[in-house]
Tab-separated table of C-alpha atoms and ligand atoms in Angstrom:
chain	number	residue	atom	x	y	z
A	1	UNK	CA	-114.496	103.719	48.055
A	2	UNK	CA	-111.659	106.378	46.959
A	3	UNK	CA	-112.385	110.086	46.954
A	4	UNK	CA	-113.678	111.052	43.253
A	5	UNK	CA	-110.500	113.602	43.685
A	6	UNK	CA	-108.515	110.856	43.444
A	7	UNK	CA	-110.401	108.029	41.302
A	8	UNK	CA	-112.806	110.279	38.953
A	9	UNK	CA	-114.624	107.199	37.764
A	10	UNK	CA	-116.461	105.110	40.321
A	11	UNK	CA	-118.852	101.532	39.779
A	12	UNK	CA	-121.457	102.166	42.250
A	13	UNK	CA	-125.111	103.738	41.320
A	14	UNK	CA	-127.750	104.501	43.861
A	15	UNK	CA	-131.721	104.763	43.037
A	16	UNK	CA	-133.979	105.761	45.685
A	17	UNK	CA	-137.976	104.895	45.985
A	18	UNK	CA	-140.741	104.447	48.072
A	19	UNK	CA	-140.750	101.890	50.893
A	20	UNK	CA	-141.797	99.036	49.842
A	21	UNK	CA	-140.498	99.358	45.771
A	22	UNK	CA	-137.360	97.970	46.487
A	23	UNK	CA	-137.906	94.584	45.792
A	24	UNK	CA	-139.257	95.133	42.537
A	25	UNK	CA	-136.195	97.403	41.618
A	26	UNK	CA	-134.028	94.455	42.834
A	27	UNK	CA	-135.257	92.486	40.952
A	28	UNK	CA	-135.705	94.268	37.797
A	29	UNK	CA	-131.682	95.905	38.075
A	30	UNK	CA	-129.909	93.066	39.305
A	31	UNK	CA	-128.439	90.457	37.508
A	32	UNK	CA	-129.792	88.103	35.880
A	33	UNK	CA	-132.521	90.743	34.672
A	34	UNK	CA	-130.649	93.803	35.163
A	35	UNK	CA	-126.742	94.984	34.729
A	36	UNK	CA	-126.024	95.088	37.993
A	37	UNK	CA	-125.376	93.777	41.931
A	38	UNK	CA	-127.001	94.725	44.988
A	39	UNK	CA	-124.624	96.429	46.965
A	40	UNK	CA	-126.505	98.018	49.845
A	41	UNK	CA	-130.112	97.828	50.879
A	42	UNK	CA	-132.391	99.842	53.323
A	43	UNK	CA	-136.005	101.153	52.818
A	44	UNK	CA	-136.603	103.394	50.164
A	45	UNK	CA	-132.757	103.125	48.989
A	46	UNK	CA	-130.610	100.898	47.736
A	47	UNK	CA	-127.284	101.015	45.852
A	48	UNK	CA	-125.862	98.822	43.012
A	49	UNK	CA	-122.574	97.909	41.962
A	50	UNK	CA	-121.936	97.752	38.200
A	51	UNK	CA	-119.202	96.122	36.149
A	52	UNK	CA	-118.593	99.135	34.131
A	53	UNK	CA	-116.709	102.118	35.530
A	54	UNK	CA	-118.065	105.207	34.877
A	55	UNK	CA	-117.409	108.836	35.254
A	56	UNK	CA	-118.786	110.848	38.329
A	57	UNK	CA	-120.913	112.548	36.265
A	58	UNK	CA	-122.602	109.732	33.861
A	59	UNK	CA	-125.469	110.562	31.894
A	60	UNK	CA	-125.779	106.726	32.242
A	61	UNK	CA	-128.474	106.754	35.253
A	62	UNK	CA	-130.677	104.569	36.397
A	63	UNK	CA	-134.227	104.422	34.750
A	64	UNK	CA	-137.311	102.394	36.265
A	65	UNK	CA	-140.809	104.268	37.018
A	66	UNK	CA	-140.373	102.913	40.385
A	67	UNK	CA	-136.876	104.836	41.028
A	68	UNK	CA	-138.012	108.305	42.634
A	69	UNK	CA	-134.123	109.447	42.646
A	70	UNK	CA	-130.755	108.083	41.404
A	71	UNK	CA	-127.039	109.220	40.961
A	72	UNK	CA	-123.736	107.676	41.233
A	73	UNK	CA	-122.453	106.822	44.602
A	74	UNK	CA	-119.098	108.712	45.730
A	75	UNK	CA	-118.911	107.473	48.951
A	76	UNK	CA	-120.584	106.619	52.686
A	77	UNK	CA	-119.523	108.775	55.233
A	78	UNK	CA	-120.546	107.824	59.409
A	79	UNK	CA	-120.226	109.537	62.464
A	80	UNK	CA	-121.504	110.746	65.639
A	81	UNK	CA	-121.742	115.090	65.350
A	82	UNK	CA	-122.743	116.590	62.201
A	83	UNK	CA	-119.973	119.020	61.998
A	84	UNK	CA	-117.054	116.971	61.442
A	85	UNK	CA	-119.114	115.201	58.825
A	86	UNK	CA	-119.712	118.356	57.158
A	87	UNK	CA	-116.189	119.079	57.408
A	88	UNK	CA	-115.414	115.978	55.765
A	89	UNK	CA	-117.747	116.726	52.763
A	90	UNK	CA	-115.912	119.699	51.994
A	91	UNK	CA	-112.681	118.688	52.727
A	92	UNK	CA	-113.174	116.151	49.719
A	93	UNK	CA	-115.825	117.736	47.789
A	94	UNK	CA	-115.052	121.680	47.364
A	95	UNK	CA	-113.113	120.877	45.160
A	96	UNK	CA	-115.072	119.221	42.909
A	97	UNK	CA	-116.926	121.098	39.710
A	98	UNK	CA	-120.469	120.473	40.929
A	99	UNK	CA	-123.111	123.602	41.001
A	100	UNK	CA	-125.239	122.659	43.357
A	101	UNK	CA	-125.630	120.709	46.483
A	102	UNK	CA	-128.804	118.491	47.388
A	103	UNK	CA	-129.540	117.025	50.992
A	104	UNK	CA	-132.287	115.062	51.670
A	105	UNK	CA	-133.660	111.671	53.146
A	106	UNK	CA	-134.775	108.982	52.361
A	107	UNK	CA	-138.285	108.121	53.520
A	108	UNK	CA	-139.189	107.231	56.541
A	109	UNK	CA	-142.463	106.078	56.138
A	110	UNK	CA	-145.192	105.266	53.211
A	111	UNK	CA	-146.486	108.268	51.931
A	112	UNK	CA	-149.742	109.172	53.317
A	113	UNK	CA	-148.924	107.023	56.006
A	114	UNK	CA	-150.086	108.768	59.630
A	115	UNK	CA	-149.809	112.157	58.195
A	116	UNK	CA	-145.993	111.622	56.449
A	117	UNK	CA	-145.118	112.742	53.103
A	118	UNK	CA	-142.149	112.860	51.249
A	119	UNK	CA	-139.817	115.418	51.004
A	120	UNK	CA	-137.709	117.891	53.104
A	121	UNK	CA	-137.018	117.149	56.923
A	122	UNK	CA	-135.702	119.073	59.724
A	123	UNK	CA	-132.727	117.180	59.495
A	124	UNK	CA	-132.185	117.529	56.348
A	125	UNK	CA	-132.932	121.206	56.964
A	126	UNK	CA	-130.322	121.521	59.246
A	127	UNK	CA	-127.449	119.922	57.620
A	128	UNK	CA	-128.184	121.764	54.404
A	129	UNK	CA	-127.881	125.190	56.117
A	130	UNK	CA	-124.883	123.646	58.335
A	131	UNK	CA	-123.369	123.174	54.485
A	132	UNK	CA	-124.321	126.014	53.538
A	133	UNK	CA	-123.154	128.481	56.144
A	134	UNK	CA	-119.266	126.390	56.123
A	135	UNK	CA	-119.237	126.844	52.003
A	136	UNK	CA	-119.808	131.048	52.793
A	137	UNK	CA	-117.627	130.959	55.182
A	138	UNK	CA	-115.088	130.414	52.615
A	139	UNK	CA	-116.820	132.761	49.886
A	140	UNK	CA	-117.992	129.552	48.216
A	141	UNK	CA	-121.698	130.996	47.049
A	142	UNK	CA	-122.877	127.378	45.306
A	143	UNK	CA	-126.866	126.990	45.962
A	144	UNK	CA	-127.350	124.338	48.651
A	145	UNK	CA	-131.141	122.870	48.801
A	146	UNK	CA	-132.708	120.815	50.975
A	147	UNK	CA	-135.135	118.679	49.603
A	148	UNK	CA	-138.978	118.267	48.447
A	149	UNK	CA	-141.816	119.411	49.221
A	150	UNK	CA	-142.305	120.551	52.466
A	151	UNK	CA	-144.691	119.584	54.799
A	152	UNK	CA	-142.950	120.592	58.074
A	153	UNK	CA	-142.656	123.830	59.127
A	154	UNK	CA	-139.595	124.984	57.452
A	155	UNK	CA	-139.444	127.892	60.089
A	156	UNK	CA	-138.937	125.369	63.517
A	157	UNK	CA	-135.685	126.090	64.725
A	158	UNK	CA	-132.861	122.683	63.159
A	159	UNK	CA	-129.815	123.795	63.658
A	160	UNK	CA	-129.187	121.727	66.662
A	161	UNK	CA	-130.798	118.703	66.074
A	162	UNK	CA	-127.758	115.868	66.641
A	163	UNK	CA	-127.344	112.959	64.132
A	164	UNK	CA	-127.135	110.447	66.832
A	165	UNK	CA	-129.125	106.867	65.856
A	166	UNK	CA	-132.312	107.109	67.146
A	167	UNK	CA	-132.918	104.235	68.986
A	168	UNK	CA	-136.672	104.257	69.682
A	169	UNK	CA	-138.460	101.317	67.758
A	170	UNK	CA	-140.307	103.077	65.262
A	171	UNK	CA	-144.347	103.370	64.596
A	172	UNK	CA	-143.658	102.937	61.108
A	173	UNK	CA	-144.196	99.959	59.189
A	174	UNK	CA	-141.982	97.057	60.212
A	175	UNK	CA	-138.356	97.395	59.470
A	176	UNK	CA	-137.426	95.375	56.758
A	177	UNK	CA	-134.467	95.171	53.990
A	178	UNK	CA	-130.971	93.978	55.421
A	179	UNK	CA	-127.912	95.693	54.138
A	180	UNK	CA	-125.386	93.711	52.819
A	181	UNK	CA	-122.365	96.312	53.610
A	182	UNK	CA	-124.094	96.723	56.930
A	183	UNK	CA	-126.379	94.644	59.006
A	184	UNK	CA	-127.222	97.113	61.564
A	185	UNK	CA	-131.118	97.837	62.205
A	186	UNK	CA	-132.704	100.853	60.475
A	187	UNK	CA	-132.873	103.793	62.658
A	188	UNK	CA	-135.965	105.426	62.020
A	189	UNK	CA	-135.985	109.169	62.738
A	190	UNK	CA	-138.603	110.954	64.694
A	191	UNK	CA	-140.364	113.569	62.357
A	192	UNK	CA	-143.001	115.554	62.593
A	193	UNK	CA	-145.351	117.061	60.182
A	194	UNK	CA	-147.124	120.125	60.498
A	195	UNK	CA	-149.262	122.793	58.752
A	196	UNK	CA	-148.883	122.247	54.951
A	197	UNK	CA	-147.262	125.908	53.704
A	198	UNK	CA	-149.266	128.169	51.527
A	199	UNK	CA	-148.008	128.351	47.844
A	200	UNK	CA	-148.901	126.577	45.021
A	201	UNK	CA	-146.416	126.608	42.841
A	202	UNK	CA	-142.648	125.218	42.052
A	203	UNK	CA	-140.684	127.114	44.038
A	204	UNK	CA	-137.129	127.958	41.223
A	205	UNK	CA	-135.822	125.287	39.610
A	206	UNK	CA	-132.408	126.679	40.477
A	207	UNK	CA	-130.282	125.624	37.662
A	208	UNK	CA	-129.993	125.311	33.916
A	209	UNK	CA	-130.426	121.292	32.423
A	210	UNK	CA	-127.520	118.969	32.812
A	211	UNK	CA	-126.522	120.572	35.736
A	212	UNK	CA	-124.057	119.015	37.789
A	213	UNK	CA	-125.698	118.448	41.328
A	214	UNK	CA	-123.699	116.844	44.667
A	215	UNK	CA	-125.949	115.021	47.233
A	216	UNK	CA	-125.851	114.460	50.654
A	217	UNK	CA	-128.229	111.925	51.310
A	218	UNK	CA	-129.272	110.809	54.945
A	219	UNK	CA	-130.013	107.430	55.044
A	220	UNK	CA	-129.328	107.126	58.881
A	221	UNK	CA	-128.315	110.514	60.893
A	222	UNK	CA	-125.565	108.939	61.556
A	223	UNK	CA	-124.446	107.925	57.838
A	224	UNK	CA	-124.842	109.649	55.191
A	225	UNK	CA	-124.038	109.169	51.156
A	226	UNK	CA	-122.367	111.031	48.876
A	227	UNK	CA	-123.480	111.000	45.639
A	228	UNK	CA	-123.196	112.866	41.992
A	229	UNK	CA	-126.022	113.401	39.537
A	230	UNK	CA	-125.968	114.655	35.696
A	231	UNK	CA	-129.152	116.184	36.184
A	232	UNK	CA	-131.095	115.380	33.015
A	233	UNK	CA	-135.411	114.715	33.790
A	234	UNK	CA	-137.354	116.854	35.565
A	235	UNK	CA	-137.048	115.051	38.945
A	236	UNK	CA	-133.416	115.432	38.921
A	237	UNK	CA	-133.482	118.761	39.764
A	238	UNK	CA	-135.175	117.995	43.021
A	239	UNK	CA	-134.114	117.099	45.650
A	240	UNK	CA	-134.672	113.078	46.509
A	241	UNK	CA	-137.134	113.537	43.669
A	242	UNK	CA	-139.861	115.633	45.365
A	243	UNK	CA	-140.753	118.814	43.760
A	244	UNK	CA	-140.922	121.802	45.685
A	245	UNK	CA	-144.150	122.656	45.974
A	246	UNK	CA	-146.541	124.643	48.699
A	247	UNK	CA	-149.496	123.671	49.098
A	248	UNK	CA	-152.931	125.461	50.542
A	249	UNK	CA	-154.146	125.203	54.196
A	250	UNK	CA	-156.804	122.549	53.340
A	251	UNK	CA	-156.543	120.095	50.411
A	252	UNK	CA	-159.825	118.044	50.295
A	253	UNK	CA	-157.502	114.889	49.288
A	254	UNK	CA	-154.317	113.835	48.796
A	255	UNK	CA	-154.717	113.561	45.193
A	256	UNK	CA	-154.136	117.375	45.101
A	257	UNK	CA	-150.848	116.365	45.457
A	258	UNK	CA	-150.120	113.721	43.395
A	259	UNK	CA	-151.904	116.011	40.597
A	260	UNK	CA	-149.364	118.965	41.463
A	261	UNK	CA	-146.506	117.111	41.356
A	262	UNK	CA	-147.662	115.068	37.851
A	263	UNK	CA	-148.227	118.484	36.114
A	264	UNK	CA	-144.485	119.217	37.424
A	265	UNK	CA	-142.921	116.506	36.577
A	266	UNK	CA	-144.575	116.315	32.900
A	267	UNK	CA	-143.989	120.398	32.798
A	268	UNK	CA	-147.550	120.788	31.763
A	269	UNK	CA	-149.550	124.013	32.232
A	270	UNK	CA	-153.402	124.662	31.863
A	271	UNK	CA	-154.471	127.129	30.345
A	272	UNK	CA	-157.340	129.081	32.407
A	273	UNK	CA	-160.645	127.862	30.521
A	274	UNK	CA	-159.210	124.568	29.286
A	275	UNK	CA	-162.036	122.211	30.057
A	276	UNK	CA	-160.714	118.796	31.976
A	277	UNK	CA	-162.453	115.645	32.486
A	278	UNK	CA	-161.570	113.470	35.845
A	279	UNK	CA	-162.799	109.959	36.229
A	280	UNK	CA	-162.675	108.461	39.810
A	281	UNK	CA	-163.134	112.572	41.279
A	282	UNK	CA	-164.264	112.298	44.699
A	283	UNK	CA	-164.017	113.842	47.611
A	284	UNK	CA	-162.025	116.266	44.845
A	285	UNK	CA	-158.677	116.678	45.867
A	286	UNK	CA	-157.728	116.632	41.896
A	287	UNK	CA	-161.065	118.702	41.331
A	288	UNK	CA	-159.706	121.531	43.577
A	289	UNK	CA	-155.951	121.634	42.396
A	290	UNK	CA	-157.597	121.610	38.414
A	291	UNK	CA	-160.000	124.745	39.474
A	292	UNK	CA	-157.588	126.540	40.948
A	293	UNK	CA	-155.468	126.977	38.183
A	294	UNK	CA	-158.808	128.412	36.510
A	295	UNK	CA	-159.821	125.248	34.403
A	296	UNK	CA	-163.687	123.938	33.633
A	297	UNK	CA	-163.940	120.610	35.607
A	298	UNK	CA	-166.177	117.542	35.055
A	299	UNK	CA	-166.024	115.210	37.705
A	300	UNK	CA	-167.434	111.598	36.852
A	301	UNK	CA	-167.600	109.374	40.223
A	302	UNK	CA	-171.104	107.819	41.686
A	303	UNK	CA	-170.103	108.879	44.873
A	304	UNK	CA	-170.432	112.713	46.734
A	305	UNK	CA	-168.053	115.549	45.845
A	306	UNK	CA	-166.719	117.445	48.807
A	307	UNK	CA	-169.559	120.708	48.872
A	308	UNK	CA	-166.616	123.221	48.301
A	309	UNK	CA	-166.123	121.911	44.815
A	310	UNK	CA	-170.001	121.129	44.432
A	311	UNK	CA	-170.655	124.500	44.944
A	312	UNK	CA	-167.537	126.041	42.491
A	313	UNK	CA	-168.920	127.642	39.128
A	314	UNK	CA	-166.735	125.983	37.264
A	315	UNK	CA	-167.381	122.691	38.699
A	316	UNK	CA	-170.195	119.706	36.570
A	317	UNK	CA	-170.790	116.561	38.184
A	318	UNK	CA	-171.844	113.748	36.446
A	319	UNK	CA	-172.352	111.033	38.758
A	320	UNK	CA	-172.084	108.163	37.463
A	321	UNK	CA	-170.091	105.438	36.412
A	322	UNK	CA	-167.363	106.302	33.697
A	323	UNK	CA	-169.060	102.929	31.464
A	324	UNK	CA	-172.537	104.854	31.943
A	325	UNK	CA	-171.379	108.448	30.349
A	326	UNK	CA	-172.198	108.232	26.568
A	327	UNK	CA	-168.684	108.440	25.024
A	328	UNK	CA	-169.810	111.639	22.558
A	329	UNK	CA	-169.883	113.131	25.657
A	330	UNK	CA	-165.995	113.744	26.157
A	331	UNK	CA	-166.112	115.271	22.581
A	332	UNK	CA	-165.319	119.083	24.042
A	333	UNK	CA	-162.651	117.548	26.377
A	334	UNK	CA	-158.790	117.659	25.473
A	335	UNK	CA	-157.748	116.938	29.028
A	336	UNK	CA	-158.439	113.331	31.074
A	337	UNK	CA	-157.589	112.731	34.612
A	338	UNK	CA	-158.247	109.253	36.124
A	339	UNK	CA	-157.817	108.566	39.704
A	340	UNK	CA	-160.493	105.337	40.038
A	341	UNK	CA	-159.690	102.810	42.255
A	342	UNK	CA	-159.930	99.927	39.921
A	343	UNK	CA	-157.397	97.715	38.350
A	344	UNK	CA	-154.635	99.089	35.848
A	345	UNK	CA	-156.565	96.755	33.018
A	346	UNK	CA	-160.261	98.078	33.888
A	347	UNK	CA	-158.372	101.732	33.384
A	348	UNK	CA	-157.096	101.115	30.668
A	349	UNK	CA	-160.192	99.420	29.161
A	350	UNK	CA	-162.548	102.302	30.257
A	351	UNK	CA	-159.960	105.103	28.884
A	352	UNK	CA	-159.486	103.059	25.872
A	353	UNK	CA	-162.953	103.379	25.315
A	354	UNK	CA	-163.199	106.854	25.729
A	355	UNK	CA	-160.208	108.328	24.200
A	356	UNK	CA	-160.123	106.199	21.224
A	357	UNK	CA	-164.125	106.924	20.213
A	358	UNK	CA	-164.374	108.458	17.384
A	359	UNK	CA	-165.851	112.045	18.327
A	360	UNK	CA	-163.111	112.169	21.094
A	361	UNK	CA	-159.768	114.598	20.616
A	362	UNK	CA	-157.761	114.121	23.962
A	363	UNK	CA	-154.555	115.456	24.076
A	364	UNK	CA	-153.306	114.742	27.580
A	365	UNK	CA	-154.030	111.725	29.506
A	366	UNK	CA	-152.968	112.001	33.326
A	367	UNK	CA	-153.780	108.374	34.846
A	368	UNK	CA	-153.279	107.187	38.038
A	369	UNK	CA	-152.592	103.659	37.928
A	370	UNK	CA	-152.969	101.551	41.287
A	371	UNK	CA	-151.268	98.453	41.512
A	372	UNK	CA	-153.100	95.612	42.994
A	373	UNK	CA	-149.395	94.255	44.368
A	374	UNK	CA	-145.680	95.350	43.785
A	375	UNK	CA	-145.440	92.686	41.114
A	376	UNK	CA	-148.008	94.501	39.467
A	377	UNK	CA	-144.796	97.288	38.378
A	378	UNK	CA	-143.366	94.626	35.871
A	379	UNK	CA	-146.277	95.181	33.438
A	380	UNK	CA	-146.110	99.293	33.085
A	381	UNK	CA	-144.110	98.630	29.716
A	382	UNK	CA	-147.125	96.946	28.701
A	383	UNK	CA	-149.410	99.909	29.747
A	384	UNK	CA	-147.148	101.916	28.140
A	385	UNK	CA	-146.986	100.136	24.837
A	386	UNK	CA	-151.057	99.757	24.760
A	387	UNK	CA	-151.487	104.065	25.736
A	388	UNK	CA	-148.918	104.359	22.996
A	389	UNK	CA	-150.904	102.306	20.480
A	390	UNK	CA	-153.944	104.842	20.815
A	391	UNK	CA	-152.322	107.005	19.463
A	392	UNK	CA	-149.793	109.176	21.793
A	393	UNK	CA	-146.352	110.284	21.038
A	394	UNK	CA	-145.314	110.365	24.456
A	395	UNK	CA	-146.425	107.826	27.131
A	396	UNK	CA	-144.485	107.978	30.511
A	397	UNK	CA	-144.465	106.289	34.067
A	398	UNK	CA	-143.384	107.706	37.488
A	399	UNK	CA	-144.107	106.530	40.146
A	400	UNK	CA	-144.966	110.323	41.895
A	401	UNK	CA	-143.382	111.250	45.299
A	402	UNK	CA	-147.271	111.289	46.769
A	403	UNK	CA	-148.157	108.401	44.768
A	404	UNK	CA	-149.093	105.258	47.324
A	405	UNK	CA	-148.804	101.755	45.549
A	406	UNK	CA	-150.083	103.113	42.249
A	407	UNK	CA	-147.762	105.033	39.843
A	408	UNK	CA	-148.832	107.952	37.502
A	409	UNK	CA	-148.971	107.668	33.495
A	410	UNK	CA	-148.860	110.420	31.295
A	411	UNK	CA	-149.448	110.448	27.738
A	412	UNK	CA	-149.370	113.183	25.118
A	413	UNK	CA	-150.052	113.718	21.967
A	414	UNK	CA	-149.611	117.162	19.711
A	415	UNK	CA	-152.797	117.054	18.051
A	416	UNK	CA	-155.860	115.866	18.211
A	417	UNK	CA	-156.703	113.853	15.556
A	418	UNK	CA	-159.409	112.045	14.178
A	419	UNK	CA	-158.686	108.102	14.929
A	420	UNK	CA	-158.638	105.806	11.602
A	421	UNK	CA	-160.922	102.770	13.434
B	501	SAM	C1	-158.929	107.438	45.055
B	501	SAM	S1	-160.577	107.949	44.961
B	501	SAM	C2	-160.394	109.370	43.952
B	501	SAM	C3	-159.853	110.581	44.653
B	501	SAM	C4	-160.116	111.814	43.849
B	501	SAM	N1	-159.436	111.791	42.566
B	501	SAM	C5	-159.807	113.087	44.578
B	501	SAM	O1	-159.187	113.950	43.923
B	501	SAM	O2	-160.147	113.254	45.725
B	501	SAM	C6	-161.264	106.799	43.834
B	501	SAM	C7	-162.642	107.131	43.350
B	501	SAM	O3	-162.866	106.363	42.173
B	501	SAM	C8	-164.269	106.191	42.083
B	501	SAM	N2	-164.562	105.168	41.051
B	501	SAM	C9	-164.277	103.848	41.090
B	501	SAM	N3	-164.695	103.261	39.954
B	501	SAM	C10	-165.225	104.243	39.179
B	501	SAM	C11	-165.806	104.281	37.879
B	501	SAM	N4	-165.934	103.182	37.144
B	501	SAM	N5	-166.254	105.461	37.405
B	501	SAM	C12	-166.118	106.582	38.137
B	501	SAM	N6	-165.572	106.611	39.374
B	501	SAM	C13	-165.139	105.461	39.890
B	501	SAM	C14	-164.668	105.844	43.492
B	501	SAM	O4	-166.055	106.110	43.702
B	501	SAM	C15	-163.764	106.772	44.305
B	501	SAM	O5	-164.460	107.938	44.684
């Protein structure tokens, strides 16, 4: 591939996702279904070639609520010490008009998988200050950020960590995906996780919408892409995808996070007082994240809440079944989280029921939709189309950084309005 300096246009895109998407993507990108050919392939990221040329920075991205991150591919760069590879970057990317600089990695395991979650690593840590420090060095005071949401210790020493392979076999699931510009085995890197930090909130979004963002993304330590983004949706201004967000000492599930990160992504704020309803609600992960930000929570779930929310003033607890709640009893609700673990079409059946009964006025659907399989992904258009049909203007599917093999679905609606049947 030619420097952008020299060829501004370029026919590779990239789309990065959770281990264990990529097949789905494949097939759903790739010709015949898709525009485009497989070009590269390792867990949680893959890049494409396309018949079109395009300009470095394309508004033309990559859309799928299974793609957690995508951009257009500049170029691979290998090697064995970090430095000359950051020298390299510069050398043929100063130049170039972009405003900020992301470096992250992709995955290296499932998240929730033995304590891993998505987001920013040491190494990626390390080369992003590495970039940092050379681009002051010659006044050059464009924001670098290394990625996600943290759940290392961002204050552990990385400034010496060397991008040599790793070449222990890793704990993670087995290696799979081959790489058609590169057969070599998938080096998984050794990374620990640690105390989850404190705040709760997104740390600055950093720049203004369709910002132009370079990325360094580490796929092995050794090799590294370079790749341009038009940053348009939320998630492009994250790094790999992840928000940045902090999170308290002890989160009674993960679902706290997957609920932070859906309220990011959808750009949604609670009022203090707003009263929510969450089907599927314990041990109360969700439950805790909703009454810290000062909302009225009804949890419906037949089994036990975790005694911290229990015990919280601003915490009801109807246990039960969702199908056993009388439906007039949502009237008061404009908010509905669901987090059951039943099948996308017995969600959407119950909520259906609930939203679409005639005392009901729901505004904002948050649902967490598992998938029983990966194949499961090629029928979110029709979840989409059937949320839409009750009624909401906007109906949207990510599959959330903290998401497992589920994805999250957000619908909105202005009003609330009486429904006509
Ligand atoms: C993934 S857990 C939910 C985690 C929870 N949201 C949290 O924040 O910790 C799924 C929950 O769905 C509940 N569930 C399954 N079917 C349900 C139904 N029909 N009505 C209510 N809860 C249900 C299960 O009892 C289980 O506690």
């Amino acid at each position: 591939m030619s420097s952008p300096t020299a060829n501004p246009t370029n026919r590779f895109l990239y789309a990065a996702c959770q281990h264990g998407a990529e097949q789905v993507l494949k097939q759903a990108l790739c010709e015949p279904a898709g525009p485009f050919r497989l070009a590269y392939s390792a867990k949680g990221f893959l890049t494409f070639k396309s018949n079109m040329s395009t300009p470095i920075w394309s508004r033309a991205l990559i859309e799928h609520p299974l793609v957690r991150s995508r951009g257009t591919v500049l170029e691979r760069i290998e090697g064995t010490e970090s430095g000359p590879m950051v020298e390299q970057i510069l050398a043929s990317y100063q130049s170039l008009d972009w405003e900020v600089l992301h470096v992250w990695q992709r995955d290296t395991a499932q998240p929730g998988w033995n304590g891993f979650e998505p987001g920013v690593s040491l190494l990626a840590l390390s080369i992003a200050e590495q970039l940092r420090s050379a681009l002051r060095k010659q006044n050059d005071g464009r924001e670098v950020h290394a990625g996600g949401l943290s759940r290392e210790n961002p204050k552990t020493p990385a400034n010496s960590l060397s991008v040599e392979p790793s070449d222990h076999a890793s704990e993670n699931e087995p290696a799979e995906e081959s790489a058609d510009e590169s057969a070599e085995e998938s080096a998984e890197i050794n990374v620990k996780h640690s105390e989850p930090l404190k705040r709760s909130e997104p740390m600055s979004e950093g720049v203004a919408p369709g910002a132009k963002i370079l990325e360094v993304i580490i796929d092995e330590p050794n090799r590294w892409w370079i790749a341009a983004k038009y940053a348009q949706k939320s998630y492009d201004f994250w790094p790999g995808g992840v928000p940045d967000l902090f999170f308290p000492d002890e989160v009674i599930s993960r679902a706290y996070y997957k609920i932070a990160e859906a309220f990011s992504w959808g750009g949604i704020q609670l009022r203090p007082g707003e009263k929510v309803v969450e089907i599927g609600a314990s041990p109360g992960g969700a439950c805790q994240w909703l009454l810290d930000r000062g909302t009225k929570v009804t949890g419906i779930d037949p089994a036990e809440m975790d005694e911290r929310i229990v015990n919280h003033p601003n915490f009801t607890h109807w246990r039960n079944r969702s199908r056993e709640v009388k439906r007039r009893a949502f009237q008061g609700f404009r908010v509905l989280v669901c987090d059951a673990n039943v099948t996308p079409n017995y969600t959407l059946d119950t909520v259906e029921a609930i939203v679409m009964y005639p005392t009901s006025r729901f505004r904002l659907l948050v649902l967490t939709m598992k998938l029983p399989d990966w194949e499961h992904a090629q029928k979110i258009p029709e979840h989409l189309e059937r949320v839409k049909s009750w009624g909401f203007e906007s109906v949207e599917a990510r599959q959330l950084g903290h998401n497992r093999r589920e994805y999250c679905l957000l619908a909105r609606r202005r009003v609330s309005q009486r429904h006509s049947s």
